[in-house]
Amino acid sequence: MILGFVDEDFPYSYTLLGHELVMTEELEKALSMYRYAILRDPRHYNAWFGIGTIFSKQERYELAELHYRKALAINPRNSVIMVHIGATQFFLRKMDQALRTLNAAIALDPKNPLCKFHRGSMYFTMGRYQEALRELEELKQIVPKEAVVYYVMGKIYKKLGNVDLALMHLSWATDLGSKGANNQIKDNFDSIMRTQDGTAATTTSAAEGTDEDGAEAGASTGQGLNEADIGSSSADPDYSIGGEQASSDDSTAAATNARNESLDVISGNLYDSDSY
């Protein structure tokens, strides 16, 4: 029995087991573990966050936002939780609210690459290309070896008709990408491109048909981001891109250094099998 492997008097032991079960896609078992943790400590925000992650994976975004907000009420200065709230709001078509949430997260943690990546991604999917480029240029200074940043910039320059800069950034993304990661990154962002192109085509004219990336004009689903992009592969809000996320009571040098992890760690966390 699963409970035989945890300390019943230690709520975080249930949460850690829940995280492991999420990683193996045993979501119902994970949900039970998070609930056990909350029964023992209602202020255990990691468990509330974990439940939000499960509902997000199940595309039950209203419930996901509700549980993320419960986690944020307990730990109001955790920018990773705020990013996840912003992403669920984006899925729910609350565009302005999603950007306000991300702006608040960045105000709390200006150098957090996860926050900046998602704000840039939202600008990208909304067609606000110049703002997306500015965000990603700043992000390049924080994580200069992050292939997906160059890849998104290449796609933006393609949209803007600047073929030379598009090819240059896509080439850099390929050079930085670890073996086998490039196709995964490309597939994920091509999916985002198709969604975004379909949304733009629907907004401008239903008669535009199919665009250059194969998106049908009426194919908008409202999903400009995907679950893999929302955060790390961990269901723990204290872990961000490549390492531990500094919270209000944890601003250690280790947390700061973790933000500058190499491509393999970062891309592995941003892009897993649950792509948008």
Short mmCIF file of C-alpha atoms in Angstrom, two decimals:
data_model
loop_
_atom_site.label_atom_id
_atom_site.label_comp_id
_atom_site.label_asym_id
_atom_site.label_seq_id
_atom_site.Cartn_x
_atom_site.Cartn_y
_atom_site.Cartn_z
CA MET A 1 0.00 0.00 0.00
CA ILE A 2 1.30 3.46 -0.96
CA LEU A 3 0.69 5.00 2.48
CA GLY A 4 3.07 2.49 4.01
CA PHE A 5 5.96 4.36 2.40
CA VAL A 6 5.29 7.78 3.93
CA ASP A 7 5.51 9.32 7.37
CA GLU A 8 1.86 9.88 8.27
CA ASP A 9 2.80 12.71 10.65
CA PHE A 10 4.75 14.64 8.01
CA PRO A 11 2.45 16.32 5.42
CA TYR A 12 5.26 17.02 2.97
CA SER A 13 5.93 13.30 2.62
CA TYR A 14 2.48 12.94 1.03
CA THR A 15 3.18 15.90 -1.22
CA LEU A 16 6.50 14.50 -2.39
CA LEU A 17 4.83 11.21 -3.21
CA GLY A 18 2.13 13.17 -5.06
CA HIS A 19 4.83 14.87 -7.15
CA GLU A 20 6.29 11.50 -8.09
CA LEU A 21 2.88 10.17 -9.07
CA VAL A 22 2.25 13.24 -11.24
CA MET A 23 5.52 12.55 -13.04
CA THR A 24 4.32 9.02 -13.84
CA GLU A 25 0.87 10.32 -14.87
CA GLU A 26 -0.91 8.54 -12.00
CA LEU A 27 -3.03 11.60 -11.43
CA GLU A 28 -5.83 10.15 -9.29
CA LYS A 29 -3.34 8.63 -6.86
CA ALA A 30 -1.42 11.91 -6.80
CA LEU A 31 -4.63 13.79 -6.04
CA SER A 32 -5.25 11.52 -3.07
CA MET A 33 -1.74 12.17 -1.73
CA TYR A 34 -2.15 15.93 -1.97
CA ARG A 35 -5.47 15.72 -0.18
CA TYR A 36 -3.93 13.64 2.59
CA ALA A 37 -1.28 16.35 2.99
CA ILE A 38 -3.92 19.09 3.21
CA LEU A 39 -5.90 17.14 5.80
CA ARG A 40 -2.81 17.13 8.00
CA ASP A 41 -1.83 20.72 7.25
CA PRO A 42 -4.40 22.98 5.52
CA ARG A 43 -1.68 25.62 4.99
CA HIS A 44 0.58 23.28 3.06
CA TYR A 45 0.64 25.36 -0.12
CA ASN A 46 2.71 22.82 -2.09
CA ALA A 47 -0.20 20.38 -1.91
CA TRP A 48 -2.73 23.01 -3.03
CA PHE A 49 -0.39 23.81 -5.91
CA GLY A 50 -0.08 20.12 -6.76
CA ILE A 51 -3.86 19.77 -7.01
CA GLY A 52 -3.92 22.81 -9.28
CA THR A 53 -1.30 21.16 -11.48
CA ILE A 54 -3.41 18.02 -11.81
CA PHE A 55 -6.52 19.98 -12.80
CA SER A 56 -4.43 21.95 -15.29
CA LYS A 57 -3.16 18.72 -16.86
CA GLN A 58 -6.79 17.61 -17.12
CA GLU A 59 -7.65 20.95 -18.79
CA ARG A 60 -10.01 21.82 -15.93
CA TYR A 61 -8.65 25.33 -15.79
CA GLU A 62 -11.27 26.94 -13.53
CA LEU A 63 -10.48 24.40 -10.81
CA ALA A 64 -6.76 24.74 -11.50
CA GLU A 65 -6.90 28.50 -10.98
CA LEU A 66 -8.94 28.06 -7.79
CA HIS A 67 -6.36 25.75 -6.23
CA TYR A 68 -3.39 27.80 -7.41
CA ARG A 69 -5.02 30.80 -5.72
CA LYS A 70 -5.35 28.86 -2.48
CA ALA A 71 -1.61 28.16 -2.67
CA LEU A 72 -0.88 31.81 -3.40
CA ALA A 73 -3.00 32.97 -0.46
CA ILE A 74 -0.68 30.97 1.80
CA ASN A 75 2.55 31.97 0.03
CA PRO A 76 1.71 35.32 -1.63
CA ARG A 77 5.25 36.11 -2.79
CA ASN A 78 5.88 32.97 -4.80
CA SER A 79 6.28 34.09 -8.40
CA VAL A 80 6.08 30.54 -9.79
CA ILE A 81 2.56 30.11 -8.42
CA MET A 82 1.66 33.45 -9.99
CA VAL A 83 2.98 32.30 -13.36
CA HIS A 84 0.76 29.23 -13.23
CA ILE A 85 -2.24 31.37 -12.34
CA GLY A 86 -1.46 33.64 -15.26
CA ALA A 87 -1.19 30.68 -17.62
CA THR A 88 -4.54 29.24 -16.54
CA GLN A 89 -6.11 32.66 -16.97
CA PHE A 90 -4.70 32.75 -20.48
CA PHE A 91 -6.27 29.36 -21.23
CA LEU A 92 -9.57 30.75 -19.92
CA ARG A 93 -9.27 33.66 -22.39
CA LYS A 94 -8.74 36.19 -19.60
CA MET A 95 -5.96 37.83 -21.57
CA ASP A 96 -5.67 41.14 -19.75
CA GLN A 97 -5.95 39.47 -16.35
CA ALA A 98 -3.27 36.93 -17.31
CA LEU A 99 -0.85 39.70 -18.25
CA ARG A 100 -1.56 41.58 -15.03
CA THR A 101 -0.79 38.45 -13.07
CA LEU A 102 2.51 37.96 -14.92
CA ASN A 103 3.38 41.63 -14.48
CA ALA A 104 2.89 41.20 -10.73
CA ALA A 105 5.08 38.08 -10.75
CA ILE A 106 7.87 39.92 -12.56
CA ALA A 107 7.57 42.86 -10.16
CA LEU A 108 8.24 40.39 -7.35
CA ASP A 109 11.04 38.58 -9.14
CA PRO A 110 12.39 40.61 -12.10
CA LYS A 111 15.14 38.13 -12.97
CA ASN A 112 13.02 34.99 -12.93
CA PRO A 113 13.31 33.53 -16.45
CA LEU A 114 10.09 31.55 -16.11
CA CYS A 115 8.07 34.73 -15.58
CA LYS A 116 9.70 36.55 -18.47
CA PHE A 117 9.46 33.56 -20.79
CA HIS A 118 5.74 33.27 -20.25
CA ARG A 119 5.06 36.96 -20.65
CA GLY A 120 7.05 36.90 -23.88
CA SER A 121 5.15 33.79 -25.00
CA MET A 122 1.82 35.46 -24.29
CA TYR A 123 2.81 38.53 -26.25
CA PHE A 124 3.83 36.21 -29.08
CA THR A 125 0.54 34.31 -29.17
CA MET A 126 -1.40 37.59 -28.99
CA GLY A 127 0.47 38.95 -32.02
CA ARG A 128 2.27 41.64 -30.00
CA TYR A 129 5.56 40.80 -31.65
CA GLN A 130 7.63 43.88 -30.75
CA GLU A 131 6.79 43.50 -27.06
CA ALA A 132 7.59 39.79 -27.27
CA LEU A 133 10.98 40.58 -28.84
CA ARG A 134 11.83 43.08 -26.11
CA GLU A 135 10.95 40.54 -23.44
CA LEU A 136 12.97 37.79 -25.08
CA GLU A 137 15.98 40.06 -25.63
CA GLU A 138 16.02 40.72 -21.89
CA LEU A 139 15.58 37.01 -21.24
CA LYS A 140 18.62 36.24 -23.42
CA GLN A 141 20.75 38.22 -20.98
CA ILE A 142 19.53 36.05 -18.10
CA VAL A 143 19.69 32.64 -19.84
CA PRO A 144 22.00 33.17 -22.83
CA LYS A 145 22.19 29.47 -23.69
CA GLU A 146 18.44 28.78 -23.77
CA ALA A 147 17.70 27.44 -27.24
CA VAL A 148 13.95 27.93 -27.10
CA VAL A 149 14.35 31.69 -26.60
CA TYR A 150 16.24 31.94 -29.88
CA TYR A 151 13.72 29.67 -31.54
CA VAL A 152 10.75 31.84 -30.55
CA MET A 153 12.60 34.94 -31.66
CA GLY A 154 13.25 33.27 -35.01
CA LYS A 155 9.54 32.57 -35.41
CA ILE A 156 8.71 36.18 -34.54
CA TYR A 157 11.17 37.54 -37.08
CA LYS A 158 9.62 35.18 -39.63
CA LYS A 159 6.22 36.67 -38.85
CA LEU A 160 7.67 40.16 -39.27
CA GLY A 161 9.12 39.21 -42.66
CA ASN A 162 12.76 39.56 -41.59
CA VAL A 163 14.08 36.35 -43.12
CA ASP A 164 17.75 37.00 -42.33
CA LEU A 165 17.18 37.48 -38.60
CA ALA A 166 14.74 34.58 -38.54
CA LEU A 167 17.29 32.20 -40.06
CA MET A 168 20.05 33.52 -37.80
CA HIS A 169 18.06 32.93 -34.60
CA LEU A 170 16.80 29.54 -35.71
CA SER A 171 20.38 28.56 -36.51
CA TRP A 172 21.51 29.65 -33.05
CA ALA A 173 18.67 27.65 -31.50
CA THR A 174 19.82 24.57 -33.40
CA ASP A 175 23.43 25.07 -32.34
CA LEU A 176 22.47 25.48 -28.68
CA GLY A 177 20.01 22.61 -28.62
CA SER A 178 21.13 19.31 -27.20
CA LYS A 179 20.85 16.27 -29.41
CA GLY A 180 17.23 15.21 -29.71
CA ALA A 181 15.91 18.35 -28.03
CA ASN A 182 15.61 20.45 -31.18
CA ASN A 183 12.78 18.46 -32.74
CA GLN A 184 10.89 18.50 -29.45
CA ILE A 185 11.29 22.26 -29.12
CA LYS A 186 10.30 22.77 -32.75
CA ASP A 187 7.26 20.52 -32.50
CA ASN A 188 6.03 22.30 -29.39
CA PHE A 189 6.39 25.76 -30.81
CA ASP A 190 5.01 24.76 -34.20
CA SER A 191 1.92 23.69 -32.27
CA ILE A 192 1.78 27.12 -30.63
CA MET A 193 2.28 28.75 -34.03
CA ARG A 194 -0.62 26.82 -35.51
CA THR A 195 -2.87 27.86 -32.63
CA GLN A 196 -1.80 31.47 -32.84
CA ASP A 197 -2.11 31.59 -36.62
CA GLY A 198 -5.56 30.09 -36.44
CA THR A 199 -6.62 32.69 -33.87
CA ALA A 200 -5.26 35.56 -35.95
CA ALA A 201 -6.88 34.25 -39.10
CA THR A 202 -10.25 33.93 -37.38
CA THR A 203 -9.99 37.44 -35.98
CA THR A 204 -9.02 39.14 -39.23
CA SER A 205 -11.05 37.25 -41.82
CA ALA A 206 -12.69 33.88 -42.02
CA ALA A 207 -11.89 33.92 -45.72
CA GLU A 208 -8.14 33.73 -45.26
CA GLY A 209 -8.27 29.92 -45.26
CA THR A 210 -5.09 28.09 -44.26
CA ASP A 211 -1.86 29.96 -43.42
CA GLU A 212 1.72 29.04 -44.19
CA ASP A 213 2.05 26.87 -41.09
CA GLY A 214 -1.04 24.84 -41.96
CA ALA A 215 -3.43 26.38 -39.43
CA GLU A 216 -7.05 26.52 -40.54
CA ALA A 217 -8.76 29.86 -40.11
CA GLY A 218 -11.42 28.47 -37.80
CA ALA A 219 -9.11 26.29 -35.75
CA SER A 220 -8.63 28.58 -32.76
CA THR A 221 -8.72 26.69 -29.50
CA GLY A 222 -7.66 29.50 -27.21
CA GLN A 223 -4.52 27.64 -26.21
CA GLY A 224 -1.47 29.74 -26.89
CA LEU A 225 0.57 28.04 -24.20
CA ASN A 226 0.86 24.44 -23.13
CA GLU A 227 1.20 22.62 -19.85
CA ALA A 228 4.86 21.89 -20.43
CA ASP A 229 5.57 25.61 -20.83
CA ILE A 230 3.79 26.64 -17.68
CA GLY A 231 6.58 25.60 -15.38
CA SER A 232 9.05 22.96 -14.51
CA SER A 233 8.42 19.26 -14.87
CA SER A 234 8.04 19.25 -11.09
CA ALA A 235 4.64 19.87 -9.53
CA ASP A 236 6.37 21.81 -6.76
CA PRO A 237 6.04 25.63 -6.84
CA ASP A 238 9.40 26.01 -5.12
CA TYR A 239 11.13 24.72 -8.24
CA SER A 240 11.38 26.79 -11.36
CA ILE A 241 13.44 26.67 -14.53
CA GLY A 242 16.47 24.59 -13.75
CA GLY A 243 16.27 24.69 -9.99
CA GLU A 244 14.87 26.06 -6.76
CA GLN A 245 12.67 29.11 -6.87
CA ALA A 246 13.43 31.79 -4.28
CA SER A 247 10.39 32.65 -2.21
CA SER A 248 9.86 35.36 0.37
CA ASP A 249 11.80 33.40 2.96
CA ASP A 250 14.34 31.84 0.60
CA SER A 251 16.54 34.21 -1.37
CA THR A 252 19.71 32.20 -1.08
CA ALA A 253 22.57 32.34 -3.54
CA ALA A 254 21.79 28.76 -4.53
CA ALA A 255 18.34 29.79 -5.68
CA THR A 256 19.79 32.66 -7.69
CA ASN A 257 22.41 30.47 -9.31
CA ALA A 258 19.78 27.88 -10.16
CA ARG A 259 18.12 30.38 -12.46
CA ASN A 260 21.18 30.31 -14.70
CA GLU A 261 21.18 26.55 -15.32
CA SER A 262 22.29 25.25 -18.69
CA LEU A 263 20.10 24.44 -21.69
CA ASP A 264 19.70 20.75 -21.02
CA VAL A 265 18.10 21.33 -17.62
CA ILE A 266 16.00 24.30 -18.72
CA SER A 267 14.67 22.83 -21.94
CA GLY A 268 14.00 19.54 -20.21
CA ASN A 269 11.80 21.36 -17.70
CA LEU A 270 10.05 23.65 -20.18
CA TYR A 271 9.25 20.95 -22.69
CA ASP A 272 8.10 17.53 -21.63
CA SER A 273 5.73 15.06 -23.23
CA ASP A 274 2.66 17.09 -22.24
CA SER A 275 3.09 19.76 -24.89
CA TYR A 276 0.49 22.36 -25.69
#
